CSV table of C-alpha atoms and ligand atoms in Angstrom, one decimal:
chain,number,residue,atom,x,y,z
A,1167,MET,CA,0.0,0.0,0.0
A,1168,LEU,CA,2.7,2.4,1.0
A,1169,LEU,CA,4.7,1.4,-2.0
A,1170,VAL,CA,1.8,2.2,-4.3
A,1171,ALA,CA,1.5,5.6,-2.7
A,1172,LEU,CA,5.1,6.3,-3.1
A,1173,PHE,CA,5.0,5.3,-6.7
A,1174,LEU,CA,2.1,7.6,-7.4
A,1175,ALA,CA,3.8,10.4,-5.6
A,1176,LEU,CA,6.8,9.9,-7.9
A,1177,ILE,CA,4.7,10.0,-11.0
A,1178,ILE,CA,3.0,13.2,-9.9
A,1179,SER,CA,6.1,15.0,-9.0
A,1180,ASN,CA,7.5,14.1,-12.5
A,1181,VAL,CA,5.1,16.4,-14.2
A,1182,PRO,CA,7.1,19.2,-15.7
A,1183,PRO,CA,6.4,22.4,-13.8
A,1184,ALA,CA,5.7,24.4,-16.9
A,1185,LEU,CA,2.7,22.2,-17.6
A,1186,ALA,CA,1.4,22.3,-14.1
A,1187,GLN,CA,1.2,26.0,-13.6
A,1188,THR,CA,0.6,29.2,-15.5
A,1189,GLU,CA,3.2,31.9,-15.7
A,1190,GLN,CA,3.8,33.9,-12.6
A,1191,GLY,CA,5.5,37.0,-11.4
A,1192,VAL,CA,6.2,38.9,-8.2
A,1193,VAL,CA,4.4,41.9,-6.9
A,1194,THR,CA,6.5,44.2,-4.7
A,1195,VAL,CA,4.5,46.6,-2.6
A,1196,GLN,CA,5.4,49.6,-0.6
A,1197,VAL,CA,2.8,51.3,1.6
A,1198,LEU,CA,3.5,54.8,2.8
A,1199,TYR,CA,1.9,57.2,5.2
A,1200,HIS,CA,2.3,61.0,4.9
A,1201,GLY,CA,1.1,63.1,7.7
A,1202,THR,CA,1.6,63.7,11.4
A,1203,ILE,CA,1.6,60.7,13.6
A,1204,PRO,CA,-0.7,61.1,16.6
A,1205,PRO,CA,0.9,60.6,20.0
A,1206,PRO,CA,0.3,57.1,21.4
A,1207,THR,CA,-2.5,56.6,23.9
A,1208,GLY,CA,-1.3,55.7,27.3
A,1209,VAL,CA,-3.2,53.0,29.2
A,1210,ILE,CA,-2.6,52.3,32.9
A,1211,VAL,CA,-2.3,48.6,33.4
A,1212,THR,CA,-4.4,47.3,36.3
A,1213,ARG,CA,-3.9,43.6,35.7
A,1214,ASN,CA,-0.5,41.9,35.8
A,1215,PRO,CA,1.6,45.1,35.7
A,1216,GLU,CA,4.6,42.9,36.7
A,1217,ILE,CA,4.5,41.3,33.3
A,1218,CYS,CA,2.7,43.8,31.1
A,1219,GLY,CA,4.4,46.9,32.5
A,1220,THR,CA,2.6,49.6,34.5
A,1221,GLN,CA,1.6,51.6,31.4
A,1222,VAL,CA,1.1,50.5,27.8
A,1223,LEU,CA,1.5,52.9,25.0
A,1224,LEU,CA,-1.0,52.1,22.2
A,1225,GLN,CA,0.1,53.3,18.7
A,1226,SER,CA,-2.1,52.3,15.8
A,1227,LEU,CA,0.2,53.9,13.3
A,1228,THR,CA,3.7,52.5,13.0
A,1229,VAL,CA,5.6,54.6,10.5
A,1230,HIS,CA,9.2,54.2,9.5
A,1231,SER,CA,11.3,57.3,9.5
A,1232,PRO,CA,12.4,58.9,7.2
A,1233,SER,CA,10.8,56.7,4.4
A,1234,GLY,CA,7.3,56.9,5.7
A,1235,GLY,CA,6.8,53.2,5.3
A,1236,LEU,CA,3.7,52.0,7.1
A,1237,LYS,CA,3.9,48.8,9.1
A,1238,ASP,CA,1.1,46.2,9.5
A,1239,ALA,CA,-0.9,47.0,6.4
A,1240,VAL,CA,-2.4,44.0,4.6
A,1241,VAL,CA,-2.0,44.0,0.8
A,1242,THR,CA,-4.3,41.6,-1.1
A,1243,ILE,CA,-4.8,40.8,-4.8
A,1244,ASP,CA,-8.5,41.1,-5.5
A,1245,GLY,CA,-10.8,39.1,-7.7
A,1246,ILE,CA,-8.4,36.2,-8.0
A,1247,SER,CA,-8.9,32.6,-7.1
A,1248,ALA,CA,-6.6,30.1,-5.4
A,1249,PRO,CA,-4.3,28.1,-7.6
A,1250,GLU,CA,-5.5,24.5,-8.3
A,1251,THR,CA,-2.2,23.0,-7.3
A,1252,ALA,CA,-1.7,22.3,-3.6
A,1253,PRO,CA,-1.6,25.6,-1.8
A,1254,ALA,CA,1.7,26.2,-0.1
A,1255,GLY,CA,0.4,28.4,2.7
A,1256,MET,CA,-1.4,25.8,4.7
A,1257,ALA,CA,1.2,25.8,7.5
A,1258,PRO,CA,-0.2,27.0,10.8
A,1259,ASN,CA,-0.3,30.7,11.4
A,1260,VAL,CA,1.1,31.3,14.9
A,1261,LEU,CA,-0.6,34.0,16.9
A,1262,SER,CA,1.3,34.5,20.2
A,1263,ASN,CA,0.4,36.1,23.4
A,1264,SER,CA,3.7,37.7,24.2
A,1265,ARG,CA,4.4,40.3,26.8
A,1266,CYS,CA,0.8,41.2,26.9
A,1267,SER,CA,0.4,41.8,23.2
A,1268,PHE,CA,-0.6,39.8,20.2
A,1269,SER,CA,2.3,38.9,18.0
A,1270,PRO,CA,1.9,39.5,15.1
A,1271,HIS,CA,-0.5,42.4,15.7
A,1272,VAL,CA,-1.9,41.9,12.2
A,1273,MET,CA,-1.9,38.6,10.5
A,1274,SER,CA,-3.0,37.5,7.0
A,1275,LEU,CA,-3.9,33.9,6.1
A,1276,GLN,CA,-5.6,31.8,3.6
A,1277,THR,CA,-8.9,30.2,4.4
A,1278,GLY,CA,-8.6,26.5,5.1
A,1279,SER,CA,-5.4,27.0,7.1
A,1280,PRO,CA,-5.3,26.9,10.8
A,1281,ILE,CA,-4.6,29.7,13.2
A,1282,GLU,CA,-2.5,28.5,16.1
A,1283,ILE,CA,-2.7,30.3,19.4
A,1284,HIS,CA,0.3,30.3,21.8
A,1285,ASN,CA,0.9,31.9,25.2
A,1286,GLN,CA,4.5,32.7,26.1
A,1287,ASP,CA,3.7,34.7,29.2
A,1288,PRO,CA,3.7,33.4,32.8
A,1289,ILE,CA,0.1,34.6,33.2
A,1290,MET,CA,-3.3,33.8,31.7
A,1291,HIS,CA,-4.6,35.5,28.7
A,1292,ASN,CA,-7.9,34.6,27.0
A,1293,THR,CA,-7.6,34.8,23.2
A,1294,HIS,CA,-11.0,35.9,22.0
A,1295,ILE,CA,-11.5,36.3,18.3
A,1296,ASN,CA,-14.7,37.6,16.8
A,1297,TYR,CA,-16.0,37.5,13.2
A,1298,GLU,CA,-18.6,40.2,12.8
A,1299,MET,CA,-21.0,39.5,15.7
A,1300,ARG,CA,-20.0,35.9,16.2
A,1301,THR,CA,-17.4,34.3,18.3
A,1302,PHE,CA,-14.8,32.5,16.2
A,1303,ILE,CA,-13.0,31.3,19.3
A,1304,ASN,CA,-12.6,32.3,22.9
A,1305,VAL,CA,-10.0,30.2,24.7
A,1306,ALA,CA,-8.3,30.6,28.1
A,1307,MET,CA,-4.6,30.4,27.5
A,1308,VAL,CA,-3.4,29.5,31.0
A,1309,VAL,CA,0.3,29.4,31.9
A,1310,ASN,CA,2.1,26.7,30.0
A,1311,ALA,CA,-1.0,25.9,27.9
A,1312,ARG,CA,-0.4,23.9,24.9
A,1313,PRO,CA,-1.2,25.7,21.6
A,1314,VAL,CA,-4.8,25.8,20.4
A,1315,ALA,CA,-5.4,25.5,16.7
A,1316,LYS,CA,-8.6,26.2,14.7
A,1317,THR,CA,-9.1,26.3,11.0
A,1318,VAL,CA,-10.4,29.5,9.5
A,1319,ALA,CA,-13.2,28.8,7.1
A,1320,LYS,CA,-14.6,32.2,6.2
A,1321,PRO,CA,-12.8,35.0,4.4
A,1322,GLY,CA,-12.9,38.4,6.0
A,1323,LEU,CA,-11.8,40.4,9.0
A,1324,TYR,CA,-11.4,38.9,12.4
A,1325,ARG,CA,-10.8,41.0,15.5
A,1326,VAL,CA,-8.6,39.6,18.3
A,1327,GLN,CA,-8.9,40.7,21.9
A,1328,CYS,CA,-8.1,39.6,25.4
A,1329,ASP,CA,-10.8,40.3,28.0
A,1330,VAL,CA,-8.3,40.3,30.8
A,1331,HIS,CA,-6.1,43.0,29.3
A,1332,LYS,CA,-8.4,45.3,27.4
A,1333,PHE,CA,-5.4,47.0,25.7
A,1334,MET,CA,-4.5,43.8,23.9
A,1335,GLY,CA,-5.8,43.8,20.3
A,1336,GLY,CA,-5.1,42.4,16.9
A,1337,TYR,CA,-6.5,41.5,13.5
A,1338,VAL,CA,-6.6,38.6,11.2
A,1339,LEU,CA,-7.5,39.0,7.6
A,1340,ALA,CA,-8.4,35.8,5.8
A,1341,SER,CA,-8.5,35.5,2.0
A,1342,THR,CA,-9.6,32.7,-0.2
A,1343,HIS,CA,-6.2,32.6,-2.0
A,1344,PRO,CA,-2.5,32.9,-1.1
A,1345,TYR,CA,-1.9,36.3,-2.8
A,1346,PHE,CA,-1.4,38.6,0.1
A,1347,GLY,CA,1.2,40.1,2.3
A,1348,VAL,CA,1.6,42.2,5.5
A,1349,THR,CA,4.0,45.1,5.4
A,1350,ASP,CA,7.2,45.1,7.5
A,1351,ASP,CA,8.8,47.8,9.5
A,1352,HIS,CA,9.7,49.6,6.3
A,1353,GLY,CA,6.2,49.4,4.8
A,1354,ASN,CA,7.3,46.7,2.3
A,1355,THR,CA,5.9,43.4,1.3
A,1356,ARG,CA,6.3,41.0,-1.6
A,1357,ILE,CA,3.6,38.8,-3.0
A,1358,LEU,CA,5.1,35.8,-4.8
A,1359,ASN,CA,3.9,33.4,-7.5
A,1360,VAL,CA,1.1,35.8,-8.7
A,1361,PRO,CA,-0.4,34.6,-12.0
A,1362,ALA,CA,0.8,37.0,-14.8
A,1363,GLY,CA,-1.7,39.5,-16.0
A,1364,HIS,CA,-3.7,42.5,-14.8
A,1365,HIS,CA,-5.0,42.5,-11.3
A,1366,ASP,CA,-6.7,44.8,-8.8
A,1367,ILE,CA,-4.8,45.1,-5.6
A,1368,SER,CA,-5.8,46.7,-2.4
A,1369,VAL,CA,-4.4,47.6,1.0
A,1370,TRP,CA,-6.1,47.6,4.4
A,1371,HIS,CA,-4.9,49.3,7.5
A,1372,GLU,CA,-6.7,49.1,10.9
A,1373,ARG,CA,-6.8,52.9,11.3
A,1374,LEU,CA,-6.4,54.3,7.8
A,1375,GLY,CA,-8.9,52.0,6.0
A,1376,GLN,CA,-8.6,50.8,2.4
A,1377,LEU,CA,-7.0,51.8,-0.9
A,1378,GLN,CA,-7.1,50.2,-4.3
A,1379,ALA,CA,-4.8,50.1,-7.3
A,1380,HIS,CA,-4.0,48.0,-10.4
A,1381,VAL,CA,-0.9,46.0,-11.2
A,1382,SER,CA,0.2,44.3,-14.4
A,1383,VAL,CA,2.3,41.3,-13.5
A,1384,PRO,CA,4.7,40.3,-16.3
A,1385,PRO,CA,5.5,36.6,-16.7
A,1386,ASN,CA,8.6,35.7,-14.7
A,1387,GLY,CA,9.0,39.4,-13.9
A,1388,GLU,CA,8.2,41.8,-11.2
A,1389,ALA,CA,5.5,44.5,-10.8
A,1390,THR,CA,5.6,47.3,-8.2
A,1391,ALA,CA,2.7,49.0,-6.5
A,1392,THR,CA,3.0,51.9,-4.1
A,1393,PHE,CA,0.1,53.0,-1.9
A,1394,GLU,CA,0.1,56.3,-0.1
A,1395,PHE,CA,-2.2,57.0,2.8
A,1396,ARG,CA,-2.5,60.7,3.7
A,1397,GLU,CA,-3.5,62.2,7.0
A,1398,ASP,CA,-6.8,63.5,5.5
A,1399,LYS,CA,-7.6,60.0,4.4
A,1400,THR,CA,-7.4,60.9,0.7
A,1401,GLY,CA,-4.6,58.5,-0.1
A,1402,HIS,CA,-4.1,56.8,-3.4
A,1403,GLY,CA,-2.4,53.9,-4.9
A,1404,ARG,CA,-0.3,54.0,-8.1
A,1405,ARG,CA,1.3,51.4,-10.1
A,1406,MET,CA,4.6,51.1,-11.8
A,1407,ASP,CA,5.2,48.2,-14.2
A,1408,ARG,CA,8.6,47.0,-14.8
B,1235,MET,CA,-9.1,-3.6,19.7
B,1236,ARG,CA,-12.0,-4.7,21.9
B,1237,ARG,CA,-10.9,-2.3,24.6
B,1238,HIS,CA,-10.8,0.5,22.1
B,1239,HIS,CA,-14.4,-0.1,21.1
B,1240,LEU,CA,-15.5,-0.2,24.7
B,1241,ALA,CA,-13.7,3.1,25.3
B,1242,SER,CA,-15.4,4.8,22.4
B,1243,ALA,CA,-18.7,3.5,23.5
B,1244,VAL,CA,-18.2,5.0,26.9
B,1245,VAL,CA,-17.2,8.3,25.3
B,1246,LEU,CA,-20.3,8.3,23.2
B,1247,ILE,CA,-22.5,7.8,26.2
B,1248,LEU,CA,-20.7,10.7,27.9
B,1249,MET,CA,-21.1,13.1,25.1
B,1250,LEU,CA,-22.1,16.4,26.7
B,1251,GLY,CA,-25.2,16.9,24.6
B,1252,ALA,CA,-26.7,13.5,25.3
B,1253,SER,CA,-27.8,14.3,28.8
B,1254,SER,CA,-31.5,14.9,28.0
B,1255,PRO,CA,-32.5,12.7,25.1
B,1256,ALA,CA,-35.8,14.0,23.7
B,1257,HIS,CA,-35.9,12.6,20.3
B,1258,ALA,CA,-39.3,10.9,20.3
B,1259,ALA,CA,-41.3,14.0,19.5
B,1260,LYS,CA,-38.8,15.5,17.1
B,1261,PRO,CA,-40.3,16.4,13.8
B,1262,ASP,CA,-38.3,16.6,10.6
B,1263,ASP,CA,-36.6,19.9,9.8
B,1264,ASN,CA,-38.7,21.0,6.8
B,1265,PRO,CA,-40.7,24.0,5.7
B,1266,ALA,CA,-43.9,22.7,7.2
B,1267,THR,CA,-42.3,22.3,10.6
B,1268,GLN,CA,-40.8,25.8,10.3
B,1269,ALA,CA,-44.2,27.2,9.5
B,1270,GLN,CA,-45.7,25.6,12.6
B,1271,GLY,CA,-42.7,26.9,14.6
B,1272,LYS,CA,-43.3,30.4,13.3
B,1273,VAL,CA,-46.8,30.4,14.7
B,1274,ILE,CA,-45.5,29.4,18.1
B,1275,PHE,CA,-42.6,31.9,17.9
B,1276,ASP,CA,-44.9,34.8,17.0
B,1277,ARG,CA,-47.1,34.0,19.9
B,1278,THR,CA,-44.4,33.2,22.5
B,1279,CYS,CA,-41.0,34.5,21.6
B,1280,LEU,CA,-41.5,37.5,19.3
B,1281,TRP,CA,-42.2,39.7,22.3
B,1282,CYS,CA,-38.5,39.6,23.3
B,1283,HIS,CA,-36.7,38.2,20.2
B,1284,GLY,CA,-38.5,40.3,17.6
B,1285,VAL,CA,-40.1,39.6,14.3
B,1286,THR,CA,-36.8,39.1,12.5
B,1287,GLY,CA,-35.2,37.3,15.4
B,1288,THR,CA,-32.7,40.1,16.0
B,1289,GLY,CA,-33.6,40.5,19.7
B,1290,ASP,CA,-35.6,43.7,19.2
B,1291,GLY,CA,-39.1,42.7,20.0
B,1292,PRO,CA,-41.5,45.2,21.8
B,1293,ALA,CA,-40.1,44.1,25.2
B,1294,GLY,CA,-36.7,43.1,23.9
B,1295,ARG,CA,-36.1,46.7,23.1
B,1296,PHE,CA,-36.1,47.5,26.8
B,1297,LEU,CA,-34.3,44.4,28.0
B,1298,GLY,CA,-30.6,44.9,28.2
B,1299,ARG,CA,-30.6,48.4,27.0
B,1300,TYR,CA,-27.7,49.5,29.1
B,1301,ALA,CA,-26.2,46.3,30.4
B,1302,ALA,CA,-26.0,42.7,29.0
B,1303,PRO,CA,-27.8,40.6,28.1
B,1304,ARG,CA,-30.1,41.6,25.3
B,1305,PRO,CA,-32.4,38.9,24.0
B,1306,ARG,CA,-30.4,36.8,21.6
B,1307,ASN,CA,-30.0,38.0,18.0
B,1308,PHE,CA,-30.5,34.7,16.2
B,1309,THR,CA,-29.2,36.0,12.9
B,1310,THR,CA,-25.6,36.1,14.1
B,1311,GLY,CA,-25.2,32.4,14.8
B,1312,SER,CA,-23.5,33.1,18.2
B,1313,PHE,CA,-24.9,31.1,21.1
B,1314,LYS,CA,-23.9,30.9,24.7
B,1315,PHE,CA,-25.3,27.6,26.0
B,1316,ARG,CA,-23.8,24.8,24.0
B,1317,SER,CA,-22.1,21.5,24.3
B,1318,THR,CA,-19.9,22.3,21.3
B,1319,PRO,CA,-16.4,23.8,20.9
B,1320,SER,CA,-15.9,27.6,21.2
B,1321,GLY,CA,-17.3,29.4,18.2
B,1322,ASP,CA,-19.5,26.5,17.0
B,1323,LEU,CA,-23.2,26.4,16.7
B,1324,PRO,CA,-25.3,24.6,19.4
B,1325,THR,CA,-26.7,21.2,18.8
B,1326,ASP,CA,-30.5,20.8,18.5
B,1327,GLN,CA,-30.4,19.2,22.0
B,1328,ASP,CA,-28.6,22.3,23.4
B,1329,LEU,CA,-31.4,24.5,22.0
B,1330,PHE,CA,-34.0,22.1,23.3
B,1331,ARG,CA,-32.5,22.3,26.8
B,1332,THR,CA,-32.4,26.1,26.7
B,1333,VAL,CA,-35.9,26.5,25.5
B,1334,THR,CA,-37.2,23.9,28.0
B,1335,LYS,CA,-35.4,25.2,31.1
B,1336,GLY,CA,-35.2,28.9,30.2
B,1337,ILE,CA,-32.5,31.2,31.3
B,1338,PRO,CA,-32.8,32.1,35.0
B,1339,GLY,CA,-33.5,35.8,35.4
B,1340,TYR,CA,-33.8,36.5,31.7
B,1341,MET,CA,-36.1,34.1,29.9
B,1342,PRO,CA,-38.9,31.8,31.1
B,1343,GLY,CA,-38.7,28.1,30.5
B,1344,PHE,CA,-41.2,26.7,28.0
B,1345,ALA,CA,-41.8,23.3,29.4
B,1346,SER,CA,-45.5,24.3,29.0
B,1347,LEU,CA,-45.1,23.8,25.3
B,1348,THR,CA,-45.3,20.2,24.1
B,1349,GLU,CA,-42.1,18.6,23.1
B,1350,THR,CA,-43.2,18.7,19.5
B,1351,GLU,CA,-44.0,22.4,19.8
B,1352,ARG,CA,-40.6,23.1,21.3
B,1353,TRP,CA,-38.9,21.3,18.4
B,1354,GLN,CA,-41.0,23.2,15.9
B,1355,VAL,CA,-40.1,26.6,17.4
B,1356,ILE,CA,-36.4,25.5,17.4
B,1357,THR,CA,-36.6,24.7,13.7
B,1358,TYR,CA,-37.9,28.2,13.2
B,1359,VAL,CA,-35.2,29.8,15.4
B,1360,LYS,CA,-32.5,28.0,13.4
B,1361,SER,CA,-33.9,29.4,10.1
B,1362,PHE,CA,-32.8,32.9,11.1
B,1363,SER,CA,-29.1,32.0,10.6
B,1364,PRO,CA,-27.8,30.5,7.4
B,1365,ALA,CA,-24.9,29.0,9.4
B,1366,PHE,CA,-27.2,26.1,10.4
B,1367,LEU,CA,-27.5,25.1,6.8
B,1368,VAL,CA,-23.7,24.6,6.3
B,1369,GLU,CA,-22.3,23.7,9.7
B,1370,THR,CA,-22.8,20.4,11.6
B,1371,PRO,CA,-22.3,21.0,15.3
B,1372,VAL,CA,-20.8,18.1,17.3
B,1373,SER,CA,-20.8,17.9,21.1
B,1374,LEU,CA,-17.5,17.8,23.0
B,1375,PRO,CA,-16.9,14.6,25.0
B,1376,LEU,CA,-17.2,15.1,28.7
B,1377,THR,CA,-13.8,14.6,30.2
B,1378,GLY,CA,-12.5,12.0,32.6
B,1379,THR,CA,-14.3,10.2,35.3
B,1380,ALA,CA,-16.4,11.7,38.1
B,1381,THR,CA,-14.4,12.1,41.3
B,1382,PRO,CA,-16.1,11.7,44.6
B,1383,LEU,CA,-16.7,14.9,46.5
B,1384,GLY,CA,-14.2,15.2,49.4
B,1385,PRO,CA,-11.4,17.3,50.8
B,1386,GLU,CA,-8.9,16.1,48.2
B,1387,SER,CA,-11.1,16.9,45.3
B,1388,LEU,CA,-11.9,20.3,46.7
B,1389,ASP,CA,-8.2,21.1,47.3
B,1390,ARG,CA,-7.4,20.2,43.7
B,1391,GLY,CA,-10.4,22.2,42.5
B,1392,ARG,CA,-9.3,25.2,44.5
B,1393,ALA,CA,-5.7,25.0,43.1
B,1394,LEU,CA,-7.1,24.8,39.6
B,1395,TYR,CA,-9.4,27.8,40.2
B,1396,GLU,CA,-6.3,29.7,41.1
B,1397,ARG,CA,-4.1,28.3,38.3
B,1398,PHE,CA,-6.7,28.9,35.7
B,1399,GLU,CA,-7.1,32.5,37.0
B,1400,CYS,CA,-10.9,32.3,37.4
B,1401,HIS,CA,-10.5,34.9,40.2
B,1402,THR,CA,-9.4,37.5,37.6
B,1403,CYS,CA,-13.1,37.8,36.7
B,1404,HIS,CA,-15.0,35.9,39.3
B,1405,GLY,CA,-13.0,37.0,42.4
B,1406,VAL,CA,-11.2,34.9,44.9
B,1407,GLU,CA,-14.4,34.0,46.8
B,1408,GLY,CA,-16.4,33.7,43.6
B,1409,TRP,CA,-18.5,36.7,44.2
B,1410,GLY,CA,-18.1,38.0,40.6
B,1411,ASP,CA,-15.8,40.8,41.8
B,1412,GLY,CA,-12.5,40.0,40.3
B,1413,PRO,CA,-10.2,42.9,39.4
B,1414,VAL,CA,-11.1,42.9,35.7
B,1415,ALA,CA,-14.8,42.8,36.6
B,1416,GLN,CA,-14.4,45.6,39.1
B,1417,ALA,CA,-12.6,47.7,36.6
B,1418,GLY,CA,-15.7,47.5,34.4
B,1419,ASP,CA,-13.7,46.1,31.6
B,1420,LEU,CA,-15.9,43.1,30.7
B,1421,ARG,CA,-18.1,43.5,27.6
B,1422,ASP,CA,-20.3,41.2,25.6
B,1423,VAL,CA,-20.2,41.0,21.8
B,1424,SER,CA,-22.5,44.0,21.4
B,1425,GLY,CA,-20.2,46.1,23.6
B,1426,LEU,CA,-22.5,46.1,26.6
B,1427,GLN,CA,-21.1,45.8,30.1
B,1428,ILE,CA,-21.4,42.3,31.4
B,1429,GLN,CA,-21.1,40.9,35.0
B,1430,ALA,CA,-18.9,38.0,35.8
B,1431,THR,CA,-21.3,35.5,37.4
B,1432,ASP,CA,-21.5,35.4,41.1
B,1433,LEU,CA,-20.5,31.8,41.6
B,1434,THR,CA,-21.9,31.6,45.1
B,1435,ARG,CA,-25.4,31.6,43.7
B,1436,PRO,CA,-25.8,28.5,41.6
B,1437,SER,CA,-29.6,28.9,41.4
B,1438,SER,CA,-28.9,31.9,39.1
B,1439,PHE,CA,-26.6,30.0,36.7
B,1440,LYS,CA,-28.0,30.3,33.2
B,1441,ASN,CA,-26.3,27.2,32.0
B,1442,GLY,CA,-27.2,24.9,34.9
B,1443,ALA,CA,-25.4,24.0,38.1
B,1444,THR,CA,-25.1,20.2,38.2
B,1445,LEU,CA,-21.6,18.9,37.9
B,1446,GLN,CA,-22.2,18.0,34.2
B,1447,ASP,CA,-23.6,21.5,33.5
B,1448,LEU,CA,-20.6,23.2,35.1
B,1449,ILE,CA,-18.1,21.0,33.2
B,1450,ARG,CA,-20.0,21.8,30.0
B,1451,THR,CA,-19.7,25.6,30.7
B,1452,LEU,CA,-16.0,25.2,31.4
B,1453,LEU,CA,-15.3,23.2,28.3
B,1454,THR,CA,-17.3,25.3,25.9
B,1455,GLY,CA,-17.1,28.8,27.3
B,1456,LEU,CA,-20.0,31.2,26.7
B,1457,ASP,CA,-19.8,32.6,23.2
B,1458,GLY,CA,-20.3,36.3,22.9
B,1459,THR,CA,-19.1,36.9,26.4
B,1460,PRO,CA,-15.6,37.0,28.0
B,1461,MET,CA,-16.1,33.6,29.6
B,1462,PRO,CA,-13.5,31.5,27.8
B,1463,SER,CA,-13.4,27.8,26.9
B,1464,TYR,CA,-11.0,25.8,29.0
B,1465,ALA,CA,-11.4,22.7,26.7
B,1466,SER,CA,-7.8,22.6,25.6
B,1467,ARG,CA,-6.7,22.5,29.2
B,1468,LEU,CA,-9.4,20.1,30.5
B,1469,THR,CA,-9.7,17.7,27.6
B,1470,GLY,CA,-7.5,14.6,28.2
B,1471,THR,CA,-7.3,15.2,32.0
B,1472,ASP,CA,-8.9,12.6,34.2
B,1473,HIS,CA,-10.5,14.6,37.0
B,1474,ASP,CA,-9.6,18.3,36.6
B,1475,GLY,CA,-13.1,19.2,35.3
B,1476,TRP,CA,-14.9,17.3,38.0
B,1477,ASP,CA,-12.6,18.8,40.8
B,1478,LEU,CA,-13.2,22.3,39.5
B,1479,ALA,CA,-17.0,21.7,39.3
B,1480,HIS,CA,-17.0,20.4,42.9
B,1481,TYR,CA,-15.1,23.4,44.0
B,1482,ILE,CA,-17.5,25.8,42.3
B,1483,ARG,CA,-20.4,24.2,44.0
B,1484,SER,CA,-18.6,24.4,47.4
B,1485,LEU,CA,-18.4,28.2,47.0
B,1486,SER,CA,-22.1,28.4,47.5
B,1487,ALA,CA,-24.0,28.8,50.7
B,1488,GLU,CA,-27.1,27.6,48.9
B,1489,SER,CA,-28.0,23.9,49.2
B,1490,ALA,CA,-26.9,22.1,46.1
B,1491,PRO,CA,-29.5,21.7,43.4
C,1757,CU,CU1,-4.2,39.3,28.0
């Protein structure tokens, strides 16, 4: 039985790659913010200050200086479906409770893949994720708890909170396909293996909202998209094809 | 092999949802049953839950205006009293239990309806949320074996209450006055302030106060509220759930139900 399975696997992996997939390219994205950065909101910690600190500074805009690159923005190709070949992104997406905050603060994942909740702190957090008005999961993550995994079925925005520490918050954005990215400290992200052609592309940020643009992805080449959010929320996206 | 079968049979019997089997009078889930359910709903439940099931009936409007709970909005698919994992729909048996027993302090029990009528109205309630068409809720197995009530079990239960940080919300003595509750930080899904239950008053427990009821609450959590599921911590343990349930009941000055 095992032998047969192995044999089949060999045959399948022998299919030349060019036949199995359409031509692809890379989309390189930069998300910028131009404007003043509001001062962080200070929250006095009443529960577990020994671990969480006595005061937490909440900053919903993390902007790199001097480039203006905006962190934690989710970039997604729109109106595209998942590839037929086995999706690569089904590895668990780890959401950690770490020093009284959710790490990563913003996560993007493909539907059908699990979200795996960890607690690295020596105190209890409850990880409470809502989808619209419905609980997706609310689990107590006690000290040394083993990770809890749950598969995300529905695309859309999930809000993450901890009821014990109300300053803890995060977001999960689920798409039906693997063509997304979350911007790093410099506001950059790269989306790999995007089918060549014209695509709509959008960016979402928890505070600044959404912007849209277009990209033309050349076969085996690279397209660049830059999004600019402005303080008055009139930002725009522009494209540069290479 | 034989032992394995035996074990799974025991697990099946202990499924959380199977505590009150009321299948005899259960009609099929079809449009006719729904229509009969609607008649009962409009006469009995609409007052609180509203014409469209969103919890805004003529009386529902005034219930829970400033503090939780509001009558349930059935369109969201979020339910508190389940035997299923956090975030999942309730089973039909779960809904039957809620409708039969009611929710102390907030909703009357409807044992006055015949069993068939209760099933009919449940069929109608389910039709408010499309989630019931695509999801198949499955009860969690009840964990471990019942431990006898005694000082050892209570000691272990007390240690778990502390280790699981129940006191954060419910307070050290269980009075519902933990630091997070006192800070006024607890909210339900609609943003309304919600109390952590006073655990010394089991007669007010919405989800029941028998050992099995308490273990169910701890395993499932109460969706739409801060009360989390402890399933990942209790599943696979032999007596933790039972010890904790014994301990909760020992907090009460009331005589055990
Ligand atoms: Cu926390």
